[in-house]
XYZ file of C-alpha atoms in Angstrom:
631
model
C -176.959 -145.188 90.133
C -174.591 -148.386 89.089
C -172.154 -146.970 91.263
C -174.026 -146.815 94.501
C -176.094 -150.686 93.965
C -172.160 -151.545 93.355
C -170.960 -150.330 96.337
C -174.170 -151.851 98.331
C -173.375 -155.004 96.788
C -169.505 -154.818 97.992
C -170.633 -153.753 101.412
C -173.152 -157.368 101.416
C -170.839 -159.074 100.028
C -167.958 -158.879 102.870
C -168.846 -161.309 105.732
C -168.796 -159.398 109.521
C -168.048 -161.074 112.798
C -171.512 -160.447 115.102
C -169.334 -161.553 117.907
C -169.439 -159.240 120.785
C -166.373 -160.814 122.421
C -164.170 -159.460 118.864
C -164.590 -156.085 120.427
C -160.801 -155.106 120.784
C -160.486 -154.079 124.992
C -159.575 -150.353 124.795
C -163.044 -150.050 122.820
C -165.161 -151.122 125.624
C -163.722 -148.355 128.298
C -166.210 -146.498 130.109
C -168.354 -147.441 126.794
C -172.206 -148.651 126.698
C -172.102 -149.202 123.127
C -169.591 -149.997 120.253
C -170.611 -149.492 117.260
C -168.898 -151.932 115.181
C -169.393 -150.359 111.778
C -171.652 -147.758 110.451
C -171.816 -146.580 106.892
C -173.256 -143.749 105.125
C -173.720 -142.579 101.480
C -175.792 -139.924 100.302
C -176.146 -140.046 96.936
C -177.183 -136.909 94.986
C -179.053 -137.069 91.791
C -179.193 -133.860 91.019
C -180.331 -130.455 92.469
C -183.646 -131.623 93.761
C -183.183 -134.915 95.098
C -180.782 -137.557 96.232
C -180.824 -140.923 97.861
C -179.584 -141.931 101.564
C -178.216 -145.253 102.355
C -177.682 -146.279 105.674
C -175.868 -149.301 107.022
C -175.165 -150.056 110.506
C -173.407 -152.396 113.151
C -173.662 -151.831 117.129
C -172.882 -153.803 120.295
C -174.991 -152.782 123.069
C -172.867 -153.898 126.711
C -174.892 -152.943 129.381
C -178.323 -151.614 130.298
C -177.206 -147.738 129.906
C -176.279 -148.479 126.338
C -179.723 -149.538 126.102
C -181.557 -146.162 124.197
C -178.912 -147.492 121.140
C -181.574 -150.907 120.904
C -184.603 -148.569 118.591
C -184.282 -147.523 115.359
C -186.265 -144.433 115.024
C -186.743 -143.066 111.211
C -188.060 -139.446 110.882
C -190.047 -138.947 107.547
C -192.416 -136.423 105.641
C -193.513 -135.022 102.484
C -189.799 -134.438 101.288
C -188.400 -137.400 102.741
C -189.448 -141.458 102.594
C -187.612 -143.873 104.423
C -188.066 -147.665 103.005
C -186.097 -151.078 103.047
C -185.496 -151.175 106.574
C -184.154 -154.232 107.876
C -182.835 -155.396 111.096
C -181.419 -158.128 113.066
C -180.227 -159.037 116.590
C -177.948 -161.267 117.753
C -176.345 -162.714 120.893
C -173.041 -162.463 122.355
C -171.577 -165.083 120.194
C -172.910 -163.719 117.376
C -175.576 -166.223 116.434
C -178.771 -164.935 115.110
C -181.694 -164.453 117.014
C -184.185 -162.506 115.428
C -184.669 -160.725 112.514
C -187.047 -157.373 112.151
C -190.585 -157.826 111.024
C -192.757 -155.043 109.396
C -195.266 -155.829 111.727
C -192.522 -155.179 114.549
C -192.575 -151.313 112.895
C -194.900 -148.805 114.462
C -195.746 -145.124 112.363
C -196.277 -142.211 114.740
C -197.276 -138.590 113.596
C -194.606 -135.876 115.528
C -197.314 -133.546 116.258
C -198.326 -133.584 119.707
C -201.344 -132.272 118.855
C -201.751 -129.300 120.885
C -200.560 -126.145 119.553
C -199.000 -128.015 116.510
C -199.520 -128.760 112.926
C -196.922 -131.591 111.706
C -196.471 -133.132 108.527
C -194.064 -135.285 109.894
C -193.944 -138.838 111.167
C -191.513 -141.283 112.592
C -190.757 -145.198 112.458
C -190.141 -146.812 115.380
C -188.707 -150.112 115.986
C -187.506 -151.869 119.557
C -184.467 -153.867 119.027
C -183.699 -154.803 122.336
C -183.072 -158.291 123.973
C -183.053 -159.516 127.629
C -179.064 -160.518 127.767
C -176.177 -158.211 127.976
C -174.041 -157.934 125.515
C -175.983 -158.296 122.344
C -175.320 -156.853 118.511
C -178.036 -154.900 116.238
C -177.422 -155.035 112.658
C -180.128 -152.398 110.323
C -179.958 -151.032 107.368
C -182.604 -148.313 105.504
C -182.989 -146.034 102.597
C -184.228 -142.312 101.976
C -185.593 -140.436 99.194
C -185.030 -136.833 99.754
C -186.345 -134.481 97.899
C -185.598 -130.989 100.326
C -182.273 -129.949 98.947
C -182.245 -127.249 100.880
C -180.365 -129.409 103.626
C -177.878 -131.744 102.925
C -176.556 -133.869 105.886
C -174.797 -133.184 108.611
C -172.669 -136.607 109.175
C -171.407 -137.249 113.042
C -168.017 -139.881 112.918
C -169.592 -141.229 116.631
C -173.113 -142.207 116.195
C -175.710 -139.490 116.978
C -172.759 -137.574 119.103
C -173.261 -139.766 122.293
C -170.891 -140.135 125.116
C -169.655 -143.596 126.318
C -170.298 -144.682 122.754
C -166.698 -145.887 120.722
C -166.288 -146.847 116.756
C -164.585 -149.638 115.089
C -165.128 -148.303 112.140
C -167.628 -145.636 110.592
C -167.744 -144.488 107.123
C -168.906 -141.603 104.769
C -169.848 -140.859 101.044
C -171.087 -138.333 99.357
C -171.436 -138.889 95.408
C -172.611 -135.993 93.130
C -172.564 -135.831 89.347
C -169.443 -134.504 87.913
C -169.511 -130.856 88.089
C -171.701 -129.982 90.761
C -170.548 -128.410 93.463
C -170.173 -129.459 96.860
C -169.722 -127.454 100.370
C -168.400 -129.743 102.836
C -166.861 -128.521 106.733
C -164.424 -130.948 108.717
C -164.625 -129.847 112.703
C -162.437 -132.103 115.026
C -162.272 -134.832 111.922
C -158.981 -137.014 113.216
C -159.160 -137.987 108.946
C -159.395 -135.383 106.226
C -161.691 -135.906 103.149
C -160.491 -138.554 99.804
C -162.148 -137.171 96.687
C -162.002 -138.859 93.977
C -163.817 -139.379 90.612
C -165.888 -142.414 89.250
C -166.685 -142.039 85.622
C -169.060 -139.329 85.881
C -169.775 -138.515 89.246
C -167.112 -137.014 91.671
C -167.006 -138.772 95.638
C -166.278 -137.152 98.899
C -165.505 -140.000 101.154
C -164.580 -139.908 104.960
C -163.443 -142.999 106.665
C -162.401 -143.353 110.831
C -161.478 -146.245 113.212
C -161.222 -147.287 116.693
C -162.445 -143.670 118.250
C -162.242 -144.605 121.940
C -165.836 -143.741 123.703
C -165.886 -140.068 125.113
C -167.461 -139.624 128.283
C -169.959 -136.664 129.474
C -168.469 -133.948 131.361
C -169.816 -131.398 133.603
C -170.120 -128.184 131.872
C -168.903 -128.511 128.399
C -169.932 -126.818 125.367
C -172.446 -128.443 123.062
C -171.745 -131.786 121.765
C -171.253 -130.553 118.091
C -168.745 -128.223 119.098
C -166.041 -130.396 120.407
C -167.027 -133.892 118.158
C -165.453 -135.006 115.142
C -168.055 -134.395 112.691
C -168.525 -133.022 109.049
C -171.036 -130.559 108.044
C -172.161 -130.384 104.180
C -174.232 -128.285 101.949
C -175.360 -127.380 98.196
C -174.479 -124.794 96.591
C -177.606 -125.048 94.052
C -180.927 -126.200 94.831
C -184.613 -127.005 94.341
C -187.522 -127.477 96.438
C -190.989 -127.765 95.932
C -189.991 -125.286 93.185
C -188.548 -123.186 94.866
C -184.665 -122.670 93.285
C -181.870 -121.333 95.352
C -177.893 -120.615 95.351
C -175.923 -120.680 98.343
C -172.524 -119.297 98.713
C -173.105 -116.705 101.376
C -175.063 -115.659 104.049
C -176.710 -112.805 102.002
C -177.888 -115.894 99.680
C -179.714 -117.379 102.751
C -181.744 -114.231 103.292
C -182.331 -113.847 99.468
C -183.832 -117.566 99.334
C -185.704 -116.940 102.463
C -187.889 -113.432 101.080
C -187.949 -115.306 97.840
C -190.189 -118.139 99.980
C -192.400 -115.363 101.287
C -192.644 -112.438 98.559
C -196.040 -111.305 99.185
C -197.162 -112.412 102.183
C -197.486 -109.379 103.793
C -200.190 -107.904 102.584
C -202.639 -106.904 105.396
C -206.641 -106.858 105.082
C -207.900 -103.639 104.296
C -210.137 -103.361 107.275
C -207.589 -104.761 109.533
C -204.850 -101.998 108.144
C -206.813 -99.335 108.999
C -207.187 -100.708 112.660
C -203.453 -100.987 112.880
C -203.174 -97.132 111.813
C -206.068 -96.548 114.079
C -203.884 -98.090 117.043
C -201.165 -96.004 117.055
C -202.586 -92.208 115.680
C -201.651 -90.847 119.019
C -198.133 -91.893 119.367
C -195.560 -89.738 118.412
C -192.311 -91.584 119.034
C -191.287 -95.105 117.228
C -190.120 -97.000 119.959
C -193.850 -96.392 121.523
C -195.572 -97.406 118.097
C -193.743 -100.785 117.797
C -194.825 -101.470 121.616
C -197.938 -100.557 120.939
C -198.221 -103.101 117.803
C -196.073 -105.758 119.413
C -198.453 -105.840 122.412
C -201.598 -105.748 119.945
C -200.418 -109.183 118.378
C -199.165 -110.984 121.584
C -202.702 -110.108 123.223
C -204.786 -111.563 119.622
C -202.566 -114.096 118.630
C -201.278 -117.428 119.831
C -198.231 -119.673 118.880
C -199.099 -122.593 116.871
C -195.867 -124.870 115.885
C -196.530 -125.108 111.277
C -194.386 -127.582 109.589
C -196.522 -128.570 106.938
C -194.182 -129.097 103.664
C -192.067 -125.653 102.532
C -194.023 -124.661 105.595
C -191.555 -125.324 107.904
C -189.756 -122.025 106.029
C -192.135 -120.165 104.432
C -194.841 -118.358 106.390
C -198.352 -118.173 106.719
C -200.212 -114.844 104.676
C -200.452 -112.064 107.362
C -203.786 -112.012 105.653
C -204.454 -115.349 107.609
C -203.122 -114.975 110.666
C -204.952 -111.280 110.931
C -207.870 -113.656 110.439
C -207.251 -117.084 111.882
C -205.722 -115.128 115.173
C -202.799 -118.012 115.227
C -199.295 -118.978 113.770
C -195.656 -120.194 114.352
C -192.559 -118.383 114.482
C -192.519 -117.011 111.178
C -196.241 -116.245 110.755
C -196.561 -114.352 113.797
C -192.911 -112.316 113.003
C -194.066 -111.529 109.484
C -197.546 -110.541 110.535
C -195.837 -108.114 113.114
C -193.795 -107.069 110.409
C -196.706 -106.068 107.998
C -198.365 -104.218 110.575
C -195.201 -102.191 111.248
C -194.879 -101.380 107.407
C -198.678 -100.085 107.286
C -197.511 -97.696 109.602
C -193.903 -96.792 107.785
C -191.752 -99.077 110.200
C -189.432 -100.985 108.348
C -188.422 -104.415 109.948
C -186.937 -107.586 109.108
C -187.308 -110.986 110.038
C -184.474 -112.806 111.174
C -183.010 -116.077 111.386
C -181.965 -118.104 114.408
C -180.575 -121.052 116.074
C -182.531 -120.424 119.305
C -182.076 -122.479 122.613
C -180.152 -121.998 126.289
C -176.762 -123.959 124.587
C -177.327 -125.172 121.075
C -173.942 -124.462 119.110
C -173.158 -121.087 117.598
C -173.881 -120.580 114.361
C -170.992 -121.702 112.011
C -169.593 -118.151 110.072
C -167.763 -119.926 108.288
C -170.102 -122.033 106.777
C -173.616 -120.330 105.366
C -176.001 -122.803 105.480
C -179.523 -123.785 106.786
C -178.721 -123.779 110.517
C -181.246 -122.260 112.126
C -184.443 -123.179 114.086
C -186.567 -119.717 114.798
C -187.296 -116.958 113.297
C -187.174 -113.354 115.615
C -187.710 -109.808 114.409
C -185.257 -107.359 113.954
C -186.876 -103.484 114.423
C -183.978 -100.934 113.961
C -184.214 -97.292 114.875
C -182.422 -94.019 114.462
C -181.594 -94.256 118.482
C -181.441 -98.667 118.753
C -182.490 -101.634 117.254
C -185.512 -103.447 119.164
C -185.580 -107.286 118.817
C -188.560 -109.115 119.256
C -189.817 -112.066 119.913
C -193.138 -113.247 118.281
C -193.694 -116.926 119.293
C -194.878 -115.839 123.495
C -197.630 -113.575 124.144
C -196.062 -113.152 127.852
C -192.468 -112.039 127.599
C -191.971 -108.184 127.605
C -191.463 -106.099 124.779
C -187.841 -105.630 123.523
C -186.535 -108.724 125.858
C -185.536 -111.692 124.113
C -184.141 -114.072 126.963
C -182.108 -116.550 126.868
C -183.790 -118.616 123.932
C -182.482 -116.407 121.642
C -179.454 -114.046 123.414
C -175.816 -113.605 122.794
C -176.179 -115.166 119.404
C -175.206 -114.492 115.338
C -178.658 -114.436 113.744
C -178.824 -113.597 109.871
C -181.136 -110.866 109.311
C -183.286 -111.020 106.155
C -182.754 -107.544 105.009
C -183.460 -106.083 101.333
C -180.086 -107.027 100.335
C -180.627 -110.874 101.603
C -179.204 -111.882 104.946
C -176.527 -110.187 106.638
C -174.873 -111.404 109.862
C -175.687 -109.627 113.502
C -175.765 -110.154 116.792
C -178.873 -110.540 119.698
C -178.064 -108.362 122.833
C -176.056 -109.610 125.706
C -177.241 -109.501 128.914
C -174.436 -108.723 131.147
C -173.809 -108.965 134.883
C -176.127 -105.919 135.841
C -179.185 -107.409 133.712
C -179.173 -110.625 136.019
C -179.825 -110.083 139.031
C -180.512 -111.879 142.487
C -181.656 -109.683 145.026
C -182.554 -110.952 148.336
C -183.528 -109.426 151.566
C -184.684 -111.491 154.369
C -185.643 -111.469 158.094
C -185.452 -114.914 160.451
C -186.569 -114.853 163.636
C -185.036 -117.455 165.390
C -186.756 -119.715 168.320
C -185.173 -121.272 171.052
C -186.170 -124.826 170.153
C -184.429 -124.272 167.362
C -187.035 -123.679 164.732
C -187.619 -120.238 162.651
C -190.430 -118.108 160.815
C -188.993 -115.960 157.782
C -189.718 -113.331 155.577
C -187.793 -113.388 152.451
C -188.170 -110.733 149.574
C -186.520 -111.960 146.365
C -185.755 -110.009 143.091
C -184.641 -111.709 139.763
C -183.835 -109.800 136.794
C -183.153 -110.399 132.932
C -182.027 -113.912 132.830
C -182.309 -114.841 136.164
C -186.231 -114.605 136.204
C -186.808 -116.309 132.937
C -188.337 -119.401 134.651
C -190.083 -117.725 137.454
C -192.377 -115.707 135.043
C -192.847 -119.089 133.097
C -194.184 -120.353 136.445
C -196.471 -117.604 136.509
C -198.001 -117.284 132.972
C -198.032 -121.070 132.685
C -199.234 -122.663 136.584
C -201.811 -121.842 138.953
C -201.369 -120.982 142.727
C -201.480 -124.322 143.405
C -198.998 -125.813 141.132
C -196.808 -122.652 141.766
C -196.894 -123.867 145.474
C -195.841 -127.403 144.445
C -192.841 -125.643 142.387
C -191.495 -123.779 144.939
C -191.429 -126.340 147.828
C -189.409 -128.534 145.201
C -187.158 -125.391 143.894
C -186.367 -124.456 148.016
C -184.356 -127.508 148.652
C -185.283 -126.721 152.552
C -186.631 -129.829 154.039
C -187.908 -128.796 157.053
C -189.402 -125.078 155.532
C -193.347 -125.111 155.524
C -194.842 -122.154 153.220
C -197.320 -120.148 155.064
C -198.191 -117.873 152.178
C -195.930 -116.508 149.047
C -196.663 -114.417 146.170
C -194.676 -114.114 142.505
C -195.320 -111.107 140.577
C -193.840 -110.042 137.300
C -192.573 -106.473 136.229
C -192.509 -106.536 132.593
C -189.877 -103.963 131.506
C -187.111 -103.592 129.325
C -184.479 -106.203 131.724
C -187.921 -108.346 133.610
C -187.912 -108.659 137.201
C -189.961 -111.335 139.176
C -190.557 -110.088 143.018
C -190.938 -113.380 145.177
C -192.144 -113.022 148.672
C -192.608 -116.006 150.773
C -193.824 -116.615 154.546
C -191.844 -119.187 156.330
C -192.032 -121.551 159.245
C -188.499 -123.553 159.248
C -188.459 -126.652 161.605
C -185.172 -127.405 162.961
C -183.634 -124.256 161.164
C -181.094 -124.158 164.327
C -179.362 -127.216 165.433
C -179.254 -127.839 169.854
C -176.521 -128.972 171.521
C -176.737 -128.309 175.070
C -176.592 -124.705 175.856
C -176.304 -123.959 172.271
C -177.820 -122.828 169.090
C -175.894 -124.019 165.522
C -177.250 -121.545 162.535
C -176.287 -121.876 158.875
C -177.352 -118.935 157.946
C -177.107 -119.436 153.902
C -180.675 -121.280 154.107
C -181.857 -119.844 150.316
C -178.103 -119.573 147.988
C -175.909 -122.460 149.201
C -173.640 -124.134 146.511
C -174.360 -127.830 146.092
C -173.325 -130.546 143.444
C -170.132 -129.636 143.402
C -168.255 -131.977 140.127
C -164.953 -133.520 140.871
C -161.725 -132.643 139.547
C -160.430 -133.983 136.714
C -156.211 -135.084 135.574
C -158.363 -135.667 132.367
C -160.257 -133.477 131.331
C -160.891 -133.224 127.323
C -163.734 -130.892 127.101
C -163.462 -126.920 127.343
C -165.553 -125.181 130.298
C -168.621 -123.629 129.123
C -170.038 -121.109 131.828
C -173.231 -119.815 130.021
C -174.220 -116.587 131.037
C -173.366 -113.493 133.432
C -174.784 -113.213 136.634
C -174.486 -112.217 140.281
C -176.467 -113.114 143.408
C -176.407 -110.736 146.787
C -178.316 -112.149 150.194
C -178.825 -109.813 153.004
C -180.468 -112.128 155.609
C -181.331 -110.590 159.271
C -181.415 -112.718 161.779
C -183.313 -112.077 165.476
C -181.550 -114.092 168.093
C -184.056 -115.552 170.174
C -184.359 -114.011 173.506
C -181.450 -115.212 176.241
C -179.013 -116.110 174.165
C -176.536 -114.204 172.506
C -173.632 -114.557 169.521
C -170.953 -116.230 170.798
C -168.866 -117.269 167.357
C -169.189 -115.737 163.791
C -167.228 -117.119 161.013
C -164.414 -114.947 159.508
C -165.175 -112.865 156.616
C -164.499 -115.110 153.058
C -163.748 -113.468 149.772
C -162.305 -115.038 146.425
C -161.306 -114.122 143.890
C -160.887 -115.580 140.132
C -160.885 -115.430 136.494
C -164.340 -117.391 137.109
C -165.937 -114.765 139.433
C -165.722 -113.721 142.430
C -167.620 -114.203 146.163
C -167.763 -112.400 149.372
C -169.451 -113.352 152.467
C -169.546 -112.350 156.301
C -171.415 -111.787 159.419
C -172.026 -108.948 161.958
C -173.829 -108.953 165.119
C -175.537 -105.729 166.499
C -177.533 -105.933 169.375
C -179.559 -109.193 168.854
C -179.387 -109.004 165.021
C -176.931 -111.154 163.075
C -176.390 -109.941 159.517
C -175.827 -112.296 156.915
C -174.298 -110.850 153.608
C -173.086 -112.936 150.479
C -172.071 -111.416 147.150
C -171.646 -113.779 144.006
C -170.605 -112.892 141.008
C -170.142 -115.090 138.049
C -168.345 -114.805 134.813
C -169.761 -116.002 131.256
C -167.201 -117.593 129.034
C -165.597 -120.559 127.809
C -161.882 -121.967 129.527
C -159.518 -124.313 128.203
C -159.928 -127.699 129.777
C -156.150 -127.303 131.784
C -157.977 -124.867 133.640
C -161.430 -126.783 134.760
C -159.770 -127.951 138.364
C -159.446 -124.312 138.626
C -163.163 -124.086 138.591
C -163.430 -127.371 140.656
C -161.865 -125.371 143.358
C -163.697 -122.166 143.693
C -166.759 -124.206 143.757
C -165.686 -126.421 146.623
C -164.326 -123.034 148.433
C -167.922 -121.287 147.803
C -169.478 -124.661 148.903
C -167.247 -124.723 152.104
C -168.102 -120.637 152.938
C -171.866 -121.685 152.111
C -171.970 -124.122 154.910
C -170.303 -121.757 157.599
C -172.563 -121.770 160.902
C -172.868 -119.061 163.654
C -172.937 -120.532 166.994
C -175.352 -118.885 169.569
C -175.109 -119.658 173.350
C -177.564 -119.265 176.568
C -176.786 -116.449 179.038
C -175.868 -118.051 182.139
């Protein structure tokens, strides 16, 4: 421990300007913040506990740099933060206050509905009423889950229009112990060096001009300089583990919950009971799947080891409740009563959290799904929401590595894709057209797979009237009225969710004169279109497969008749593709539109590629049909 009071006292010891108007120019471009220096030393005292020492300088410039003024210190049974101190001061770098404990407010995480929490947070507002002004702080934590060691970002918390004088890095272990460490997009590599008995990792960057958000990028930790660490031996709440390799994550993870699958005896015989009459295995897992979302709910556990090892399947048979792992190994158990074998597996679930680093085993996951194979398929499941269909994951949890906890510890697969054909917009519509200009519709839309994922949450979670509210928002039409609609969900292997809706559009036809100006795209029409770019740093991220096809009829009103449709449009790219025209028969005008859009991620030369298609699409979108009077 000399070494780290040592280097504390070194850090005190050197004198630092507070002067906001030091700030060298280039650092303030299109920044809100600067953070003027920010150090970092975990210190590891052996395999079940270290020390984490946190030291910190930042100029806040504007308003919109203002979410940088509150220091806000996560804690729990494995991990105490203490000697937290702060300071403020103004543009010339004269102090103005200094952080009371009084000034610091404890919250409990939970939220209190559907959540157990063992975790709390410190808050403190550092904030003053003049623009620019600095924040000095500085705090200290005891950890004592080794299971994670930390994941250090060079620009603080990854946030755009943030830059970095200086920002610095230490890890110090005793001599001998190993250390897993990963640079990603680091513009220094790592200085190790060794201090009597204890060998030091050390990181050290400057003057990292701020980085500003752009439109469809990949996650934040994918394209930030940033350095991910990890042990390779470990202790927790006794618990031991060695990590190397993925199949040592799965190991350490049954280790945690060896046992807990034993069902009451009762209750086993009810699960046999449920499924006597089915012969095939695919139709036994439904039928168990659909047994616990229908007498279970989710209930978020992260009480101690709890956040990783499950509840007893004993309990939640009994209590009727759990979180992700507790209601995946209770499904589990039930399927081995009945000779199914299954396995719970690891994931870092959400719509675009990074992908899972395969080059680096480690604790980076967030859920927990089950994995059911089969002689014909593998069925994946997910526990956690007693309304999505069985086998469908969505996109919480698609198009992923997960590590599946298997009998040989974890091995690496991957969650089903859902392609082009899976998601689905289907619409069919008739508009019969006034000749004041206004409209009623009838419009019959189909979404599929990922494409309906938020309609059926609209259903299972609002009521009529709420779902009205949604939908007037979601139309963007602001002259539509909504006579009556109706949402209803087909719960199959790829979801649909039918949407009918009853119309009256004001103004849906613009007069001039003797004629009638339609945009017929009322329900699909691009918008928000992002600017191009000469600089564009970030790769395009498109995130998933889809395509969209409108068939709208339109009734011209009676006495007037077609007298210009737009030329058909189709283009063509390595983004997708889009078709759309018109035909008149009679006094119907057919509108049809076909998009199609690729998933994938583009190198950033190409993004004013993309920049273009979308204007193009936008431009088609807005193409009107003109109608005219019979003389």
């Amino acid at each position: 421990m000399k070494y780290l009071f040592a280097l504390l006292i070194s850090i005190q010891a050197v004198a630092q300007d507070f002067s906001a108007n030091t700030i060298p120019a280039r650092l303030k471009e299109n920044a809100y913040a600067v953070v003027r220096n920010h150090e970092t030393e975990f210190y590891v005292k052996g395999i079940d506990e270290a020390v984490t020492k946190t030291k910190g300088t930042i100029t806040i410039l504007d308003e919109k740099g203002s979410s940088h003024a509150q220091l806000m210190l996560w804690y729990s049974k494995f991990s105490k933060v203490n000697n937290i101190e702060a300071y403020i001061y103004d543009e010339s770098g004269k102090q103005i206050r200094k952080l009371k404990k009084a000034d610091i407010e404890s919250f409990s995480t939970s939220t209190g509905q559907n959540e157990i929490d063992g975790s709390f947070v410190k808050v403190a507002e550092l904030s003053h009423n003049k623009y620019p002004y600095t924040i000095s702080y500085s705090y200290q934590y005891t950890n004592t889950n080794m299971m994670f060691y930390p994941n250090w970002r060079a620009i603080l918390d990854n946030s755009d229009n943030v830059s970095v004088e200086k920002a610095s890095f230490r890890v110090s272990l005793p001599k001998g112990m190993t250390f897993r460490y990963k640079e990603q997009n680091m513009p220094v590599k790592v200085v190790i060096n060794q201090e009597d008995d204890r060998s030091v990792y050390s990181w050290n960057v400057n003057n990292i001009e701020a980085i500003e958000k752009e439109s469809d990028s990949p996650h934040e930790d994918n394209f930030m300089p940033m350095v991910y660490t990890g042990p390779k031996d470990f202790k927790v709440e006794g618990y031991s583990g060695h990590l190397e390799q993925w199949s040592d994550i799965g190991k350490f993870y049954a280790e945690l919950n060896t046992n807990r699958d034993k069902l009451p005896t009762e209750f086993a015989a009810k699960v046999r009971e449920l499924v006597k009459d089915e012969k095939d295995i695919r139709a036994k897992v439904r039928k168990v799947y659909e047994y616990m979302q229908a007498n279970t709910r989710y209930v978020s556990i992260q009480l101690g080891i709890g956040g990783w090892q499950s509840m007893k399947a004993s309990e939640v048979a009994t209590k009727g409740y759990g979180d992700c792992k507790a209601l995946t190994n209770f499904t589990k158990s039930m399927l081995k009563e009945i000779g199914i074998t299954s396995y719970a597996t690891l994931v870092r679930a959400g719509n675009n959290n990074p992908a899972l680093f395969e080059d680096f085993p480690s604790f980076q996951f967030n859920h927990v799904i089950l994995c059911v194979p089969t002689p014909k398929d593998t069925i994946w499941l997910e526990c956690t929401n007693q309304n999505i269909p069985f086998g469908y994951l969505g996109g919480f949890t698609d198009d992923r590595n997960v590590v599946v906890v298997t009998e040989n510890g974890g091995k690496l697969a991957r969650t089903p894709a859902y392609k082009i054909d899976d998601n689905l917009l289907l619409r069919k519509g008739t508009i019969n057209i006034q000749a004041n200009g206004d409209a009623t519709a009838l419009i019959n839309t189909q979404y599929s797979g990922l494409q309906q994922d938020v309609y059926a949450d609209v259903i299972n979670t609002l009521g009529a009237e709420d779902q009205k509210k949604w939908l007037y928002k979601n139309l963007a039409l602001s002259g539509a009225e909504i006579i009556s609609f109706s949402l209803n969900e087909k719960k199959q292997q790829i979801p649909v969710v039918e949407e009918n809706l009853n119309l009256l559009l004001r103004n849906l036809a613009n007069r001039s004169g003797s004629r009638l100006f339609v945009a017929p795209n009322i329900l699909s029409q691009q918008r928000n279109v992002s600017k191009p770019s000469a600089k564009r740093k970030n790769d395009l991220w498109l995130e998933f497969w889809y395509q969209d096809i409108d068939s709208i009829s339109f009734k011209i009103p009676s006495g007037y008749v077609a007298e210009f449709l737009p030329e058909p449009v189709t283009i063509e790219t390595r983004f997708g593709k889009y078709k759309a025209s018109m035909q008149a028969k009679g006094d119907i005008v057919t509108y049809t539109r076909d998009l199609t859009m690729f998933k994938g991620q583009y190198p950033a030369s190409v993004y004013n590629e993309w920049v273009d298609f979308r204007k193009k699409i936008a431009k088609a979108d807005k193409n009107q049909m003109v109608l005219i009077a019979k003389p």
